[in-house]
Coordinates of C-alpha atoms in Angstrom, one line a residue:
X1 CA 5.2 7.7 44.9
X2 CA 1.5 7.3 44.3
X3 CA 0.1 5.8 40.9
X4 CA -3.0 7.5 41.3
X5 CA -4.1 9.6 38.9
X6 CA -6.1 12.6 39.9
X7 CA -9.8 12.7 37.4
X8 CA -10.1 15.4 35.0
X9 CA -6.6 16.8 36.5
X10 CA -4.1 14.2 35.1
X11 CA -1.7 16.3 34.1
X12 CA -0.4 16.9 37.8
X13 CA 0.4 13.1 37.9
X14 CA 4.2 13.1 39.1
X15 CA 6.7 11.9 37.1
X16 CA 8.2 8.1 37.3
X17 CA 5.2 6.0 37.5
X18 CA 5.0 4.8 34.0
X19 CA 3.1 5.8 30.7
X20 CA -0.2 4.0 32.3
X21 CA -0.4 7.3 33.9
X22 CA 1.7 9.8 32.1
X23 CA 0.0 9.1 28.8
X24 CA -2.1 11.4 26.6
X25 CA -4.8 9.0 25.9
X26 CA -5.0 7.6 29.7
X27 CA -5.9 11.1 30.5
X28 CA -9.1 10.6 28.6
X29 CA -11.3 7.6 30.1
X30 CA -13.6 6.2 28.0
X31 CA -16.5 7.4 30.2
X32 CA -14.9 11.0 29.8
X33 CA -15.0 10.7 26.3
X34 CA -18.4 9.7 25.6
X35 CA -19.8 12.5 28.2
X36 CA -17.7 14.6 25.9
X37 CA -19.3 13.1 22.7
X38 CA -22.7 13.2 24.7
X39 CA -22.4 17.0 25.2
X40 CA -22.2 17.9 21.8
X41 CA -24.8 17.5 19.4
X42 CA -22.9 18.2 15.8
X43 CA -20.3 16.1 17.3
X44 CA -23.1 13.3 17.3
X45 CA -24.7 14.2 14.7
X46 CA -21.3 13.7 12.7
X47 CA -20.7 10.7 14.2
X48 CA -23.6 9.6 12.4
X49 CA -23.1 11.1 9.1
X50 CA -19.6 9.5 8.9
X51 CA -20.9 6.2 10.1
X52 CA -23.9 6.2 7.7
X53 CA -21.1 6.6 5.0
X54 CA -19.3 3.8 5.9
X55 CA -22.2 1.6 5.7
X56 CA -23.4 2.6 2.8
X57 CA -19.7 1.7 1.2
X58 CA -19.5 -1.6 2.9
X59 CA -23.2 -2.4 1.5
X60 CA -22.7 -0.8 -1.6
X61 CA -23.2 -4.1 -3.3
X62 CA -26.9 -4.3 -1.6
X63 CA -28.2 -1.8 -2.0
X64 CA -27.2 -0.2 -5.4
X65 CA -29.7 -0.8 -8.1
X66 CA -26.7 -1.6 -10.6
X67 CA -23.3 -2.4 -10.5
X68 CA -21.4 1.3 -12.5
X69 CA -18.1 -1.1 -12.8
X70 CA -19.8 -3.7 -15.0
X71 CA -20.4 -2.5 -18.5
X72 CA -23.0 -5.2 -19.1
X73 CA -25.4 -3.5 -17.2
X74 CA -25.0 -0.1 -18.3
X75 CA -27.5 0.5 -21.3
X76 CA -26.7 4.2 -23.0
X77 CA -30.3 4.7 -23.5
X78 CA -30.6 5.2 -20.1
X79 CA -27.8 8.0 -20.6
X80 CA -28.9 11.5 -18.8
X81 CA -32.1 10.3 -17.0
X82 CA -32.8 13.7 -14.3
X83 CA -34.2 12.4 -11.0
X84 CA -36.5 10.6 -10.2
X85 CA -38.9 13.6 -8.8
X86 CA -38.2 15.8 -12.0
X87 CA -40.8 15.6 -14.7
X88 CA -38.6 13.5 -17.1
X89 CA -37.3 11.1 -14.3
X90 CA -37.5 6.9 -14.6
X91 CA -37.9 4.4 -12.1
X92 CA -35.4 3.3 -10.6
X93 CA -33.0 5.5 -10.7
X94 CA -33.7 8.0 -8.4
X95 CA -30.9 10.1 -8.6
X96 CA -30.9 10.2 -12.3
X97 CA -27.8 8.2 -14.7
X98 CA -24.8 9.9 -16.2
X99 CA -24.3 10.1 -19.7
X100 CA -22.9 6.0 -20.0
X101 CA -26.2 5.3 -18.2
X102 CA -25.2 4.6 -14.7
X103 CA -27.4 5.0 -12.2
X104 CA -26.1 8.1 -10.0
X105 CA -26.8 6.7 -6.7
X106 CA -24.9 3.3 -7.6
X107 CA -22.0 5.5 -8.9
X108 CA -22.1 7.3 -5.9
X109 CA -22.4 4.5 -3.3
X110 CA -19.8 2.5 -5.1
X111 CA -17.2 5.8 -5.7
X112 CA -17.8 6.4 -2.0
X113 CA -16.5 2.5 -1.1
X114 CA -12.9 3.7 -3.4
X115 CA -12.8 7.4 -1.9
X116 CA -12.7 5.5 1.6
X117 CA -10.7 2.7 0.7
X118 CA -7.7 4.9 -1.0
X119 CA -8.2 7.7 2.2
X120 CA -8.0 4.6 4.7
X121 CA -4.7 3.1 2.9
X122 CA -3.2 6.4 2.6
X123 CA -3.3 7.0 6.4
X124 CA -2.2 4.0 7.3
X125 CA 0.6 3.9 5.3
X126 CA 1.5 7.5 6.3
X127 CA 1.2 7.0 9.8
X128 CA 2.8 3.4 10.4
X129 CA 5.7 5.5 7.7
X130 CA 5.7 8.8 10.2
X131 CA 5.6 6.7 13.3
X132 CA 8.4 4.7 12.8
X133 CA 10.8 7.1 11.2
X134 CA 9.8 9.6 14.3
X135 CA 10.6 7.1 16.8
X136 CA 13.7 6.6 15.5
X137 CA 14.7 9.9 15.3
X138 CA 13.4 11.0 18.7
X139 CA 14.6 8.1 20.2
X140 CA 18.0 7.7 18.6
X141 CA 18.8 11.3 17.9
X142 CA 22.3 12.6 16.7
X143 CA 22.8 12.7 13.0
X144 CA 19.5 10.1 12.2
X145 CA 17.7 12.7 13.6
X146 CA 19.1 15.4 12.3
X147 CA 18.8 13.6 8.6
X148 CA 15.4 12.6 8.7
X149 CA 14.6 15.9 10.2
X150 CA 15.7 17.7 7.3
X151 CA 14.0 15.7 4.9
X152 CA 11.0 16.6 6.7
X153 CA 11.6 20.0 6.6
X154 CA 12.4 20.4 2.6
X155 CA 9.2 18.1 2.0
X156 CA 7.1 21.0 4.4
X157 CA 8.4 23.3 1.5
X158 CA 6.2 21.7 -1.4
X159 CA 2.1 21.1 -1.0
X160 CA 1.3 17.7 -0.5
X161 CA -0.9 17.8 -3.6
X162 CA 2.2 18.4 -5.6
X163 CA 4.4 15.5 -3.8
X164 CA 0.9 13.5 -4.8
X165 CA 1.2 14.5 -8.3
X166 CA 4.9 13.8 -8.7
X167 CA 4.5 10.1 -7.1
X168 CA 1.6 9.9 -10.0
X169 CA 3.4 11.0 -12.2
X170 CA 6.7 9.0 -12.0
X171 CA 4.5 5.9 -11.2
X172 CA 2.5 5.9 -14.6
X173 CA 5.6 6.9 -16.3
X174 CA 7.5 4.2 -15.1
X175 CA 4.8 1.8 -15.8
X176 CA 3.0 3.6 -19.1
X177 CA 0.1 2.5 -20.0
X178 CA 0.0 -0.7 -17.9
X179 CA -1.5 0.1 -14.9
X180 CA -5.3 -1.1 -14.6
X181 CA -7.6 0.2 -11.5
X182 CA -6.8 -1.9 -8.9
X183 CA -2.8 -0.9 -9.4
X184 CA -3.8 2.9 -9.8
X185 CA -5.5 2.5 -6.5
X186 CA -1.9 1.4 -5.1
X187 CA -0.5 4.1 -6.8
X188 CA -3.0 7.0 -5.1
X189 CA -2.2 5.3 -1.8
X190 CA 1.5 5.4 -2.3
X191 CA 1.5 8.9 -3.4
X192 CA -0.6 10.3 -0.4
X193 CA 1.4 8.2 1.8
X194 CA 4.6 9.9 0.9
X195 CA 3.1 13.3 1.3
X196 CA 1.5 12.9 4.9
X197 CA 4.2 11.2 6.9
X198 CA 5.4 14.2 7.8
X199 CA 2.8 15.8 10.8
X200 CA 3.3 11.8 11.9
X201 CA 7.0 12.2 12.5
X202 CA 7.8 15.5 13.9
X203 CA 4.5 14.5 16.7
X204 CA 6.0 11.3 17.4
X205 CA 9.3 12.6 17.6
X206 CA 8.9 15.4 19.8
X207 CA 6.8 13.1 22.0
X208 CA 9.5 10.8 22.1
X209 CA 12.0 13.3 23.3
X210 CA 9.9 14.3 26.1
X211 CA 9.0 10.6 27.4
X212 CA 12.7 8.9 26.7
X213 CA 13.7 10.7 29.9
X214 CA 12.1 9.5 31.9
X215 CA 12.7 6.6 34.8
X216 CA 10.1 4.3 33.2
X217 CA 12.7 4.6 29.8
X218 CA 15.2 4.9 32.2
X219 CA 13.9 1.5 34.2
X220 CA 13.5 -0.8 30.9
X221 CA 16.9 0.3 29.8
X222 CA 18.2 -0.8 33.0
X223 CA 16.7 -4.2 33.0
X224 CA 18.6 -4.9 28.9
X225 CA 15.3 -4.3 27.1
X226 CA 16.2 -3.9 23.3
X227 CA 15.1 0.1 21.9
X228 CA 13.0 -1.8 19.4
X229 CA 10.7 -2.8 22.0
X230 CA 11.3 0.3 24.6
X231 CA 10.5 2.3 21.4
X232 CA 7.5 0.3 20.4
X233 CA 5.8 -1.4 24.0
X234 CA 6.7 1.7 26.2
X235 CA 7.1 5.0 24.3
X236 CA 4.8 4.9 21.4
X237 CA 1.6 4.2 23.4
X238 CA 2.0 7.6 25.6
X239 CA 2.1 9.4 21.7
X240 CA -1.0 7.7 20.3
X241 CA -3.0 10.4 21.6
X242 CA -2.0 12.8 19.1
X243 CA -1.7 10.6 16.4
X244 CA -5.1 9.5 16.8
X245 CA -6.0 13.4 16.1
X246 CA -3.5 13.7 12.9
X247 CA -5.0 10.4 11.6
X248 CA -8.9 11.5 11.8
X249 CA -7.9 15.2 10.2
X250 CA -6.0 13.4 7.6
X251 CA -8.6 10.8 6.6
X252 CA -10.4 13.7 5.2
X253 CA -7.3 15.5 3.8
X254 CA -6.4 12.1 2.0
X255 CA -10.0 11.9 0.5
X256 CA -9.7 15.5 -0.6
X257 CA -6.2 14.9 -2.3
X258 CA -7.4 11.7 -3.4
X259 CA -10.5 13.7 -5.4
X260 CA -8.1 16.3 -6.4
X261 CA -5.7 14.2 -8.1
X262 CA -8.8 12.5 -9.9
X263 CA -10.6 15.6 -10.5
X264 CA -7.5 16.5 -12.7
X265 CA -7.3 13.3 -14.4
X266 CA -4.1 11.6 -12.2
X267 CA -6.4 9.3 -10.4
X268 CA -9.4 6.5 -10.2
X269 CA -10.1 5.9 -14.2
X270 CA -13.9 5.9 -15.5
X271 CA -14.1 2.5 -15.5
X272 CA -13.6 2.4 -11.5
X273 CA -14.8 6.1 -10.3
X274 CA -14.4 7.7 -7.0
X275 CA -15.8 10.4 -5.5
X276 CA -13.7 12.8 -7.5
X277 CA -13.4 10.9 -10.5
X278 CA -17.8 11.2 -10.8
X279 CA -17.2 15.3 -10.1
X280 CA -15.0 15.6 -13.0
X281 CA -16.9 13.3 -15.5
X282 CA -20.2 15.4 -13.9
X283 CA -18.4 19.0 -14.9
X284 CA -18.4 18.5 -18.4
X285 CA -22.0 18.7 -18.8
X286 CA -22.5 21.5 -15.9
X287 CA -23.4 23.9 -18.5
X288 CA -25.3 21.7 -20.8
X289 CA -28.1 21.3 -18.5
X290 CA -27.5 17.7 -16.9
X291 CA -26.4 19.2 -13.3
X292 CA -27.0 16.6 -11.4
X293 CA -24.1 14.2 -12.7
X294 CA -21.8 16.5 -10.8
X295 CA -23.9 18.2 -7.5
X296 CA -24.8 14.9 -5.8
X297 CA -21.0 13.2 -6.2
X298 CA -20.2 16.7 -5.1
X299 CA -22.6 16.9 -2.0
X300 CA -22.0 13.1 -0.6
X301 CA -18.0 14.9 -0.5
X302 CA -18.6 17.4 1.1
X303 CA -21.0 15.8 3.5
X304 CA -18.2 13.2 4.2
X305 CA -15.2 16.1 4.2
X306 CA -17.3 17.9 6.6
X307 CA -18.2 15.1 9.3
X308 CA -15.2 13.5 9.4
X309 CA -13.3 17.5 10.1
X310 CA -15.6 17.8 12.8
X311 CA -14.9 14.4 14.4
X312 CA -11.5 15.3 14.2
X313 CA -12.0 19.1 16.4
X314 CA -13.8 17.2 18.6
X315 CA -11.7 14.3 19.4
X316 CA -8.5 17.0 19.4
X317 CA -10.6 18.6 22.3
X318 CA -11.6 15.6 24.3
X319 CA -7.8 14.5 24.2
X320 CA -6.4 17.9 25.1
X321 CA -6.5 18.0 29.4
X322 CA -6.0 21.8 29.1
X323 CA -9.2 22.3 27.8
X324 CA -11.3 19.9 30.2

């Protein structure tokens, strides 16, 4: 049989020449994906928005005017400064302070560095959790299937806000009142972790049930290879496709749940805000006049949530064959 793979068409590959041309991803060359990414201009301009985001976490520490985490710097007669282009703004804080005095932009730069940093965690820890225990079941089957299958299906049952909230929850009431930032940050990562692994597993698994019958399985079970490694060198790389789709869609799912859970007081304290942590400092003084301690947390959210969703349509697209 030929390993040749026919462009644009890969899906017609026959069957038996290994995952280097039965696999998802290898259906997508690079140079098919950029003309994809090429083609679309609010795929590239989201691409930009989401790398600009990035930076500006990474370099929070350059370019923020303050540090909001260090108390020392925070003066409270600098407390509810409006812009910088409003009548009663002050140089330098052009997106005005909150009402300890922190300079809204530093706030926001470095809440956007955590928001990242928890939704990064979370997915990995989700996925590496889905991708195992999807392997195993697709791979092994029988009653390990069938079990962690079921557990699956009852966690589908509950929103993974709540599964969130309950991890919180038993975490700070095992712990009480010992838990500083840095272990809270653990804690959100844990808790969106458990409540994500889920879209991981049933993929994986359902890939896995597909590919293990094939000769290529059939070929490195032949030759004595361990399912450990069939599992891990041969089957998992013709799933990454997918999983590269949950992943993106769930970065921005994780940074939503991640803003929820500190919107209602269960996440990032004061002392160490996020994203949602600054929204729900900001909405107590909504009504009081000072609106722009909440709207521009809430807009460099959004903005984030947003370009990150529509990298993930797009890159669901570019991976699918069907629709090229």
């Amino acid at each position: 049989m030929s390993d040749a793979v026919v462009p644009h068409k890969a899906e017609t590959s026959p069957q038996g020449t290994g995952f280097s041309s039965e696999s998802w991803m290898g259906r997508a060359t690079g140079s098919d994906l950029f003309y994809s990414f090429r083609r679309s201009r609010i795929t590239m301009i989201a691409g930009a928005v989401t790398v600009l985001f990035f930076l500006l976490a990474i370099f929070a520490s350059v370019l923020a005017v303050q540090d909001p985490f260090d108390p020392a710097q925070l003066q409270l007669i600098n407390s509810r400064i409006p812009p910088l282009w409003t009548a009663d703004g002050q140089s330098p804080f052009l997106l005005g302070t909150d009402e300890q005095g922190r300079d809204m932009l530093s706030a926001i730069l470095f809440g956007l560095r955590i928001s990242l940093v928890v939704g990064l965690l979370g997915v990995l820890f989700s996925g590496a959790l889905g991708i195992v225990l999807g392997l195993v079941a697709g791979y092994v089957g029988g009653a390990v299937d069938s079990l962690i299958m079921r557990i699956a299906d009852v966690q589908l049952t509950f929103p993974a806000i709540l599964i969130a909230l309950l991890v919180n929850g038993i975490a700070k009431s095992v712990f009480s009142n010992r838990l500083d930032a840095v272990s809270m940050l653990g804690v959100l990562v844990l808790a969106i972790g458990l409540s994500f692994w889920v879209q991981y597993a049933r993929t994986v698994r359902g890939s896995v049930l597909v590919e293990k019958n094939k000769d290529y399985v059939a070929a490195a079970q032949l030759i004595g290879l361990p399912a450990p490694v069939i599992m891990l060198r041969h089957v998992l790389p013709n799933t990454m496709g997918p999983i590269l789709v949950i992943a993106t869609i769930n970065l921005a799912l994780a940074i939503i749940t991640e803003a929820t859970l500190s919107f209602l007081g269960s996440g990032m304290p004061d002392t160490m805000p996020s994203l949602g942590t600054l929204i729900r400092i900001g909405n107590n003084y909504l009504f009081s006049g000072e609106w722009w301690i909440v709207a521009f947390p809430g807009v460099a959210l959004a903005a984030l949530i947003l370009s990150i969703n529509l990298l993930g349509d797009w890159l669901r697209d570019a991976l699918n064959p069907k629709l090229r």
